[in-house]
Short mmCIF file of C-alpha atoms in Angstrom, two decimals:
data_model
loop_
_atom_site.label_atom_id
_atom_site.label_comp_id
_atom_site.label_asym_id
_atom_site.label_seq_id
_atom_site.Cartn_x
_atom_site.Cartn_y
_atom_site.Cartn_z
CA MET N 20 0.00 0.00 0.00
CA ALA N 21 2.80 2.39 0.86
CA ALA N 22 4.36 1.69 -2.54
CA LEU N 23 1.10 2.41 -4.25
CA GLY N 24 0.88 5.64 -2.31
CA ARG N 25 4.28 6.76 -3.49
CA MET N 26 3.38 5.93 -7.13
CA ALA N 27 0.12 7.86 -7.02
CA PRO N 28 1.62 11.32 -7.71
CA LYS N 29 3.59 9.96 -10.62
CA LEU N 30 0.58 8.22 -12.09
CA GLY N 31 -1.48 11.32 -11.56
CA CYS N 32 1.06 13.46 -13.34
CA SER N 33 1.29 10.98 -16.17
CA LEU N 34 -2.44 10.95 -16.54
CA LEU N 35 -3.08 14.66 -16.12
CA CYS N 36 -0.02 16.22 -17.84
CA PRO N 37 -0.09 16.27 -21.68
CA SER N 38 2.68 14.35 -23.39
CA GLY N 39 3.89 17.49 -25.22
CA VAL N 40 4.50 19.31 -21.96
CA ARG N 41 6.47 16.46 -20.52
CA GLY N 42 8.63 16.24 -23.70
CA ALA N 43 9.39 19.98 -23.67
CA GLU N 44 10.43 19.85 -20.02
CA VAL N 45 12.73 16.90 -20.61
CA GLY N 46 14.22 18.65 -23.65
CA ARG N 47 15.00 21.76 -21.64
CA ARG N 48 16.71 19.67 -19.01
CA GLY N 49 18.89 18.06 -21.70
CA VAL N 50 19.86 21.46 -23.10
CA ARG N 51 20.87 22.70 -19.67
CA ALA N 52 22.94 19.56 -19.17
CA LEU N 53 24.76 20.08 -22.46
CA ARG N 54 25.52 23.71 -21.61
CA ARG N 55 27.36 22.78 -18.46
CA SER N 56 31.15 22.92 -18.85
CA PRO N 57 33.08 19.84 -17.71
CA VAL N 58 35.14 20.28 -14.57
CA ARG N 59 38.88 20.33 -15.25
CA VAL N 60 40.89 18.38 -12.72
CA LEU N 61 44.39 19.81 -12.32
CA PRO N 62 47.23 17.54 -11.20
CA SER N 63 48.75 18.24 -7.85
CA GLN N 64 52.18 19.83 -7.48
CA LYS N 65 53.64 16.48 -6.49
CA GLU N 66 52.28 14.81 -9.64
CA ARG N 67 53.65 17.60 -11.85
CA ARG N 68 57.13 17.22 -10.35
CA ALA N 69 57.01 13.48 -10.97
CA THR N 70 56.05 14.02 -14.62
CA VAL N 71 58.90 16.49 -15.20
CA ALA N 72 61.42 14.15 -13.56
CA GLU N 73 60.24 11.27 -15.75
CA GLU N 74 60.61 13.34 -18.93
CA GLN N 75 64.14 14.33 -17.92
CA LYS N 76 65.13 10.68 -17.50
CA ARG N 77 64.06 9.79 -21.06
CA PRO N 78 66.94 9.47 -23.54
CA PRO N 79 66.97 12.19 -26.24
CA GLU N 80 65.51 11.29 -29.63
CA PRO N 81 68.13 10.59 -32.28
CA PRO N 82 68.50 13.36 -34.90
CA PRO N 83 67.09 12.70 -38.39
CA PRO N 84 69.49 11.02 -40.79
CA PRO N 85 71.52 13.57 -42.74
CA GLN N 86 70.48 14.16 -46.33
CA PRO N 87 73.08 13.08 -48.89
CA ALA N 88 75.10 16.02 -50.07
CA VAL N 89 74.44 17.08 -53.64
CA GLU N 90 77.50 16.38 -55.71
CA ARG N 91 78.35 19.26 -58.00
CA GLY N 92 80.77 19.80 -60.84
CA SER N 93 81.97 22.59 -63.10
CA ALA N 94 81.53 22.70 -66.85
CA GLY N 95 83.19 26.07 -67.35
CA PRO N 96 83.50 29.54 -65.84
CA GLY N 97 80.34 30.16 -63.82
CA LEU N 98 78.65 27.03 -65.15
CA TRP N 99 77.84 24.42 -62.51
CA TYR N 100 75.92 21.20 -62.79
CA GLU N 101 74.44 18.69 -60.38
CA LYS N 102 75.16 14.96 -60.45
CA ALA N 103 72.00 12.90 -60.10
CA SER N 104 72.10 10.36 -57.27
CA PRO N 105 71.38 6.66 -57.93
CA GLY N 106 67.66 6.03 -58.32
CA ASP N 107 66.91 9.66 -59.18
CA LYS N 108 63.47 9.64 -60.83
CA ARG N 109 63.46 13.22 -62.07
CA LEU N 110 64.52 12.42 -65.62
CA GLY N 111 61.80 9.85 -66.18
CA LYS N 112 59.14 12.01 -64.52
CA VAL N 113 60.03 15.17 -66.42
CA VAL N 114 60.31 13.43 -69.79
CA THR N 115 57.01 11.59 -69.33
CA ILE N 116 55.18 14.79 -68.44
CA ALA N 117 56.80 16.84 -71.19
CA LYS N 118 55.67 14.33 -73.83
CA SER N 119 52.03 15.04 -72.96
CA LYS N 120 50.30 17.63 -75.17
CA LYS N 121 48.00 18.57 -72.30
CA PHE N 122 51.04 19.35 -70.14
CA ARG N 123 52.72 21.34 -72.93
CA ASP N 124 49.63 23.46 -73.46
CA HIS N 125 48.92 24.00 -69.75
CA HIS N 126 52.46 24.61 -68.47
CA GLY N 127 54.05 25.98 -71.61
CA LYS N 128 57.00 23.56 -71.73
CA VAL N 129 58.45 21.48 -74.54
CA LEU N 130 60.94 18.63 -74.75
CA LEU N 131 63.95 18.88 -77.06
CA GLU N 132 66.47 16.13 -77.65
CA GLY N 133 69.79 16.09 -79.46
CA GLN N 134 72.81 18.35 -79.78
CA ARG N 135 71.81 20.14 -82.98
CA LEU N 136 68.18 20.79 -82.06
CA ILE N 137 69.07 22.18 -78.63
CA ARG N 138 71.83 24.36 -80.09
CA ASP N 139 69.44 25.76 -82.72
CA ALA N 140 66.90 26.48 -79.98
CA LEU N 141 69.43 28.30 -77.81
CA GLU N 142 70.76 30.37 -80.71
CA ALA N 143 67.19 31.38 -81.63
CA GLY N 144 66.51 32.62 -78.11
CA ALA N 145 64.54 29.72 -76.64
CA VAL N 146 64.66 29.64 -72.83
CA PRO N 147 66.13 26.44 -71.31
CA LEU N 148 64.79 25.25 -67.95
CA THR N 149 66.51 21.90 -67.32
CA LEU N 150 69.16 20.01 -69.28
CA PHE N 151 69.99 16.35 -68.68
CA PHE N 152 73.32 15.11 -70.08
CA ASN N 153 75.70 12.20 -69.59
CA THR N 154 79.05 13.85 -70.41
CA VAL N 155 80.31 17.38 -69.85
CA GLY N 156 81.45 17.48 -73.46
CA HIS N 157 77.82 17.92 -74.57
CA LEU N 158 77.58 21.19 -72.63
CA LYS N 159 80.84 22.56 -74.01
CA GLU N 160 79.44 22.34 -77.54
CA LEU N 161 76.52 24.61 -76.59
CA PRO N 162 76.58 28.42 -76.15
CA GLU N 163 77.47 28.81 -72.46
CA ALA N 164 75.85 32.22 -72.04
CA GLU N 165 72.40 30.79 -72.70
CA LEU N 166 72.90 27.91 -70.22
CA LYS N 167 73.61 29.93 -67.08
CA GLY N 168 69.96 30.30 -66.14
CA ALA N 169 69.12 26.61 -66.59
CA SER N 170 69.31 23.70 -64.16
CA LEU N 171 72.00 21.28 -65.38
CA VAL N 172 71.80 17.65 -64.24
CA LYS N 173 74.31 14.95 -65.10
CA VAL N 174 72.77 11.48 -65.38
CA LYS N 175 73.89 8.08 -66.57
CA PHE N 176 73.62 7.26 -70.25
CA GLU N 177 71.43 4.27 -69.37
CA ASP N 178 68.85 6.65 -67.87
CA ILE N 179 68.76 8.76 -71.02
CA LYS N 180 68.55 5.65 -73.18
CA ASN N 181 65.55 4.39 -71.19
CA TRP N 182 63.55 7.58 -71.78
CA SER N 183 64.77 8.63 -75.22
CA ASP N 184 62.69 8.23 -78.38
CA LEU N 185 65.81 7.85 -80.51
CA ILE N 186 67.29 4.50 -81.49
CA THR N 187 70.76 5.93 -80.84
CA PRO N 188 70.39 8.64 -78.17
CA GLN N 189 72.88 11.50 -78.20
CA GLY N 190 72.98 11.84 -74.42
CA LEU N 191 71.34 15.26 -74.21
CA ILE N 192 67.71 16.09 -73.34
CA GLY N 193 66.35 19.55 -72.55
CA ILE N 194 63.15 21.00 -71.12
CA PHE N 195 62.45 24.47 -72.58
CA SER N 196 59.78 27.09 -72.19
CA LYS N 197 57.40 26.85 -75.12
CA PRO N 198 58.86 29.26 -77.72
CA ASP N 199 56.86 32.30 -78.83
CA HIS N 200 57.39 33.01 -82.54
CA ALA N 201 57.07 36.75 -81.90
CA LYS N 202 60.03 36.70 -79.49
CA MET N 203 62.38 34.42 -81.41
CA SER N 204 65.59 35.58 -83.11
CA TYR N 205 65.73 33.61 -86.33
CA PRO N 206 69.06 33.16 -88.17
CA ALA N 207 70.15 36.14 -90.23
CA ALA N 208 70.87 33.95 -93.25
CA GLN N 209 67.32 32.57 -93.09
CA LEU N 210 65.79 36.04 -92.91
CA ALA N 211 67.96 37.28 -95.79
CA SER N 212 66.77 34.40 -97.99
CA SER N 213 63.12 34.68 -97.01
CA LEU N 214 60.60 35.16 -99.81
CA PRO N 215 56.99 36.43 -99.83
CA LEU N 216 55.88 32.79 -99.85
CA LEU N 217 53.64 31.41 -97.10
CA LEU N 218 52.48 27.88 -96.32
CA ILE N 219 49.10 26.90 -94.87
CA CYS N 220 48.73 23.35 -93.52
CA ASP N 221 45.14 22.16 -93.65
CA ASN N 222 44.49 19.33 -91.16
CA ILE N 223 47.91 17.63 -91.40
CA ARG N 224 47.70 14.94 -88.72
CA ASP N 225 50.76 12.77 -89.29
CA PRO N 226 53.73 13.95 -87.15
CA GLY N 227 56.34 12.77 -89.63
CA ASN N 228 54.63 14.52 -92.53
CA LEU N 229 54.24 17.80 -90.66
CA GLY N 230 57.87 17.80 -89.56
CA THR N 231 59.04 17.13 -93.13
CA ILE N 232 56.74 19.88 -94.45
CA LEU N 233 58.17 22.39 -91.96
CA ARG N 234 61.69 21.40 -93.01
CA SER N 235 60.80 21.93 -96.68
CA ALA N 236 59.20 25.29 -95.87
CA ALA N 237 62.39 26.45 -94.15
CA GLY N 238 64.51 25.20 -97.05
CA ALA N 239 62.34 26.96 -99.63
CA GLY N 240 62.60 30.27 -97.74
CA CYS N 241 58.97 30.57 -96.65
CA GLU N 242 58.09 33.67 -94.70
CA LYS N 243 55.94 31.78 -92.19
CA VAL N 244 53.83 28.64 -91.74
CA LEU N 245 50.22 28.65 -90.54
CA LEU N 246 48.63 25.53 -89.05
CA THR N 247 44.85 25.18 -88.84
CA LYS N 248 42.98 23.45 -86.05
CA GLY N 249 43.13 19.72 -86.61
CA CYS N 250 46.84 19.67 -87.41
CA VAL N 251 49.12 17.71 -85.11
CA ASP N 252 50.90 19.71 -82.41
CA PRO N 253 54.10 21.10 -83.97
CA TRP N 254 55.92 20.63 -80.63
CA GLU N 255 55.22 16.91 -80.52
CA PRO N 256 58.59 15.06 -80.28
CA LYS N 257 58.17 13.24 -83.62
CA VAL N 258 57.40 16.52 -85.41
CA LEU N 259 60.47 18.13 -83.88
CA ARG N 260 62.65 15.23 -84.89
CA ALA N 261 61.41 15.29 -88.51
CA GLY N 262 61.66 19.09 -88.67
CA MET N 263 65.44 19.05 -88.10
CA GLY N 264 65.51 22.50 -86.53
CA ALA N 265 62.92 24.14 -88.81
CA HIS N 266 60.97 25.25 -85.72
CA PHE N 267 63.78 27.69 -84.93
CA ARG N 268 64.30 29.01 -88.46
CA LEU N 269 60.89 30.46 -89.37
CA PRO N 270 57.68 31.49 -87.55
CA ILE N 271 55.15 28.70 -87.01
CA ILE N 272 51.66 29.80 -85.89
CA ALA N 273 49.47 26.89 -84.80
CA ASN N 274 45.85 26.17 -83.85
CA LEU N 275 44.22 28.73 -86.14
CA ASP N 276 40.59 28.57 -87.22
CA TRP N 277 39.60 29.62 -90.70
CA GLU N 278 37.90 32.78 -89.48
CA SER N 279 41.04 34.16 -87.82
CA LEU N 280 43.57 32.77 -90.30
CA PRO N 281 43.25 35.70 -92.79
CA ASN N 282 44.41 38.04 -90.00
CA ASN N 283 47.83 36.36 -90.22
CA LEU N 284 48.12 36.92 -93.99
CA PRO N 285 49.55 40.04 -95.64
CA ALA N 286 47.30 42.31 -97.64
CA ALA N 287 46.66 41.60 -101.33
CA ILE N 288 47.86 38.00 -101.00
CA GLN N 289 46.84 35.28 -103.43
CA VAL N 290 46.13 31.86 -101.91
CA CYS N 291 46.61 28.78 -104.12
CA VAL N 292 45.85 25.17 -103.25
CA ALA N 293 47.79 22.03 -104.14
CA ASP N 294 45.40 19.55 -105.76
CA ASN N 295 45.39 16.39 -107.86
CA LYS N 296 42.64 17.45 -110.23
CA ASP N 297 43.45 17.11 -113.93
CA PRO N 298 43.57 20.64 -115.40
CA ASP N 299 42.29 19.31 -118.76
CA ALA N 300 39.23 17.72 -117.14
CA ARG N 301 35.92 19.52 -117.02
CA ALA N 302 34.73 20.69 -113.60
CA GLU N 303 32.24 18.08 -112.51
CA THR N 304 32.05 18.43 -108.77
CA MET N 305 30.87 22.00 -108.47
CA SER N 306 27.87 22.42 -106.15
CA VAL N 307 25.78 25.31 -107.51
CA PRO N 308 22.86 26.61 -105.45
CA ARG N 309 19.58 27.33 -107.16
CA GLY N 310 19.38 30.70 -108.82
CA SER N 311 23.17 30.99 -109.10
CA SER N 312 25.16 30.70 -112.31
CA ARG N 313 28.53 30.06 -110.61
CA ALA N 314 29.52 28.34 -107.40
CA GLY N 315 32.28 30.71 -106.34
CA PRO N 316 30.48 33.93 -105.33
CA ALA N 317 27.53 32.08 -103.84
CA CYS N 318 29.73 29.91 -101.64
CA LEU N 319 31.68 32.82 -100.26
CA LYS N 320 28.51 34.21 -98.66
CA SER N 321 28.21 31.23 -96.33
CA LYS N 322 29.81 31.28 -92.89
CA PRO N 323 33.09 29.32 -92.69
CA LYS N 324 32.88 26.09 -90.75
CA ALA N 325 35.38 24.08 -88.79
CA ALA N 326 37.34 21.40 -90.61
CA SER N 327 35.93 18.69 -88.34
CA GLU N 328 32.42 19.42 -89.63
CA TYR N 329 33.36 18.09 -93.05
CA GLU N 330 34.57 14.69 -91.94
CA ASP N 331 31.14 13.23 -92.55
CA GLU N 332 30.99 12.50 -96.26
CA GLU N 333 27.24 12.98 -96.50
CA ARG N 334 27.42 16.47 -95.04
CA ALA N 335 30.51 17.31 -97.09
CA ALA N 336 28.59 16.47 -100.25
CA ASP N 337 26.10 19.24 -99.46
CA VAL N 338 28.81 21.88 -98.92
CA CYS N 339 29.09 24.39 -101.71
CA ILE N 340 32.59 24.20 -103.23
CA PRO N 341 33.79 27.25 -105.16
CA GLU N 342 35.20 26.92 -108.66
CA LEU N 343 38.89 27.69 -109.11
CA ALA N 344 41.10 27.97 -112.15
CA VAL N 345 43.22 24.82 -112.55
CA GLN N 346 46.76 24.65 -113.93
CA TYR N 347 49.99 22.68 -113.64
CA TYR N 348 52.27 23.64 -110.77
CA TYR N 349 55.18 24.50 -113.10
CA GLU N 350 53.14 27.14 -114.96
CA ASN N 351 53.30 30.72 -113.77
CA TRP N 352 51.18 31.21 -110.64
CA THR N 353 53.29 33.34 -108.31
CA GLN N 354 52.83 36.92 -107.39
CA ALA N 355 54.12 38.80 -104.36
CA PRO N 356 52.93 37.72 -101.86
CA VAL N 357 51.51 34.23 -102.39
CA ALA N 358 50.41 31.39 -100.10
CA VAL N 359 50.05 27.65 -100.76
CA VAL N 360 47.60 25.36 -98.95
CA ILE N 361 48.53 21.70 -98.45
CA GLY N 362 45.63 19.41 -97.53
CA GLY N 363 45.62 16.57 -95.03
CA GLU N 364 46.42 12.94 -95.74
CA THR N 365 42.92 11.58 -95.17
CA HIS N 366 40.40 14.20 -96.29
CA GLY N 367 42.50 16.43 -98.51
CA LEU N 368 41.58 20.08 -98.90
CA SER N 369 38.72 21.38 -96.78
CA PRO N 370 35.96 23.56 -98.33
CA ASP N 371 37.22 26.43 -96.15
CA ALA N 372 40.59 26.28 -97.91
CA LEU N 373 38.91 26.42 -101.31
CA GLN N 374 36.73 29.33 -100.21
CA LEU N 375 39.77 31.26 -99.01
CA ALA N 376 41.54 30.62 -102.31
CA ALA N 377 38.47 31.74 -104.30
CA SER N 378 38.19 34.95 -102.29
CA THR N 379 41.78 35.89 -103.19
CA GLY N 380 41.67 34.86 -106.86
CA GLY N 381 43.80 31.78 -106.21
CA LYS N 382 44.25 28.66 -108.32
CA ARG N 383 44.42 24.89 -108.07
CA LEU N 384 47.99 23.69 -108.64
CA VAL N 385 48.30 20.17 -110.01
CA ILE N 386 51.36 17.90 -109.99
CA PRO N 387 50.98 15.62 -113.03
CA MET N 388 51.42 11.90 -112.42
CA VAL N 389 51.13 8.72 -114.46
CA PRO N 390 47.64 7.21 -114.79
CA GLY N 391 46.56 5.06 -111.89
CA MET N 392 48.17 7.20 -109.18
CA ASP N 393 45.69 9.23 -107.19
CA SER N 394 47.91 11.54 -105.16
CA LEU N 395 51.30 12.11 -103.60
CA ASN N 396 52.28 12.12 -99.97
CA SER N 397 51.42 15.53 -98.50
CA ALA N 398 55.03 16.20 -97.51
CA MET N 399 56.31 15.39 -101.02
CA ALA N 400 53.62 17.53 -102.64
CA ALA N 401 54.48 20.45 -100.37
CA ALA N 402 58.17 20.22 -101.23
CA ILE N 403 57.51 20.15 -104.97
CA VAL N 404 55.12 23.10 -104.97
CA LEU N 405 57.10 25.24 -102.52
CA PHE N 406 60.41 24.92 -104.36
CA GLU N 407 58.68 25.68 -107.65
CA GLY N 408 57.21 28.77 -106.03
CA ARG N 409 60.68 29.74 -104.86
CA ARG N 410 62.06 29.31 -108.39
CA GLN N 411 59.33 31.47 -109.90
CA LEU N 412 59.68 34.22 -107.29
CA LEU N 413 63.47 34.37 -107.68
CA GLN N 414 63.09 34.53 -111.46
CA ARG N 415 60.55 37.33 -111.11
CA HIS N 416 62.89 39.28 -108.81
CA LYS N 417 65.75 38.80 -111.24
CA GLN N 418 63.69 40.12 -114.14
CA GLU N 419 62.64 43.16 -112.10
CA ASP N 420 66.26 43.89 -111.18
CA GLU N 421 67.28 43.66 -114.84
CA ARG N 422 64.53 46.07 -115.89
CA GLN N 423 65.70 48.56 -113.27
CA THR N 424 69.34 48.17 -114.33
CA PHE N 425 68.65 48.30 -118.07
CA PRO N 426 65.42 50.30 -118.53
CA VAL N 427 63.67 50.02 -121.87
CA VAL N 428 64.07 53.24 -123.86
#
């Protein structure tokens, strides 16, 4: 009975008090409990003394192992290099990263390999960042003044051989800042032999072909080379190797779309295209819109499109192609200045290239071949047309000089 008496108030409260009121009261109690700060118990003075004495008895921690000293050497007055320690991974890491186009574009660095290519780059004003070499003799063959700001690292030949793209490595690899054509100092002999002859590469995707084309352009004395979007990166290692130093002998402007490309051409230029169309054949592939008598003017009113839009053959068939005069490449076609367009290996000339040629009064230049052969390699075609253009321009200049020397009375 006494127990029931003690429970009565609780039962009464539970029966009379609403559940919401009880929950709110309990919640408030919990909040007050959480707000209370815990009591901090401080050790006594005796305990603190014992802790300090225990710490003093502990043996001191051994110092960290000393880092191996960097071995250095001298390659000339004021020119010092670092010797890579065994297992140094910098060469492999740097070379792997530098071979990536994404890295080159984002960080603005390129990889150069070989004595001649690196020397040409230094003489043209390219900025070296790091050079890896296996013998000091490689450095002595380079201009020392341009090396003083670079990090020089001597490595084993086996390390260079493991990361080199060459069958017979030369023992010299360099990381350079990506050159800017506007800041380069091209060789004086190249500038003196330069002609008002420009080259436009239209969707050249093979690295070996592009490198060979750049080498031919430098040999023919081209003023500059323009690369449209869709061309392989000119700073790709295989392009550099095939170019044989052409990158540092004439300006190369890459990644241009057809809308901005005319801004890099001189005024009053004539643009011609290298083609395999028979000049004696009748034009059969002209797409003429309704109400138009000729394809050329009507096509030029359309907005230029990217080269990738023409890769679908069905859509390319609907593109209006302007009509151009056709002639053999060895017939007279040069004027000052003049540009030549070389088409890609797979799809040939894009409609944008033909439209640009039509807008400047350009022509189709044909290299005659025996029946049964469709076309030449793009690098071979470029060399043939460019050197013919050089011959014609030099002959024209000679005739003009003769007329000035011996004027007709």
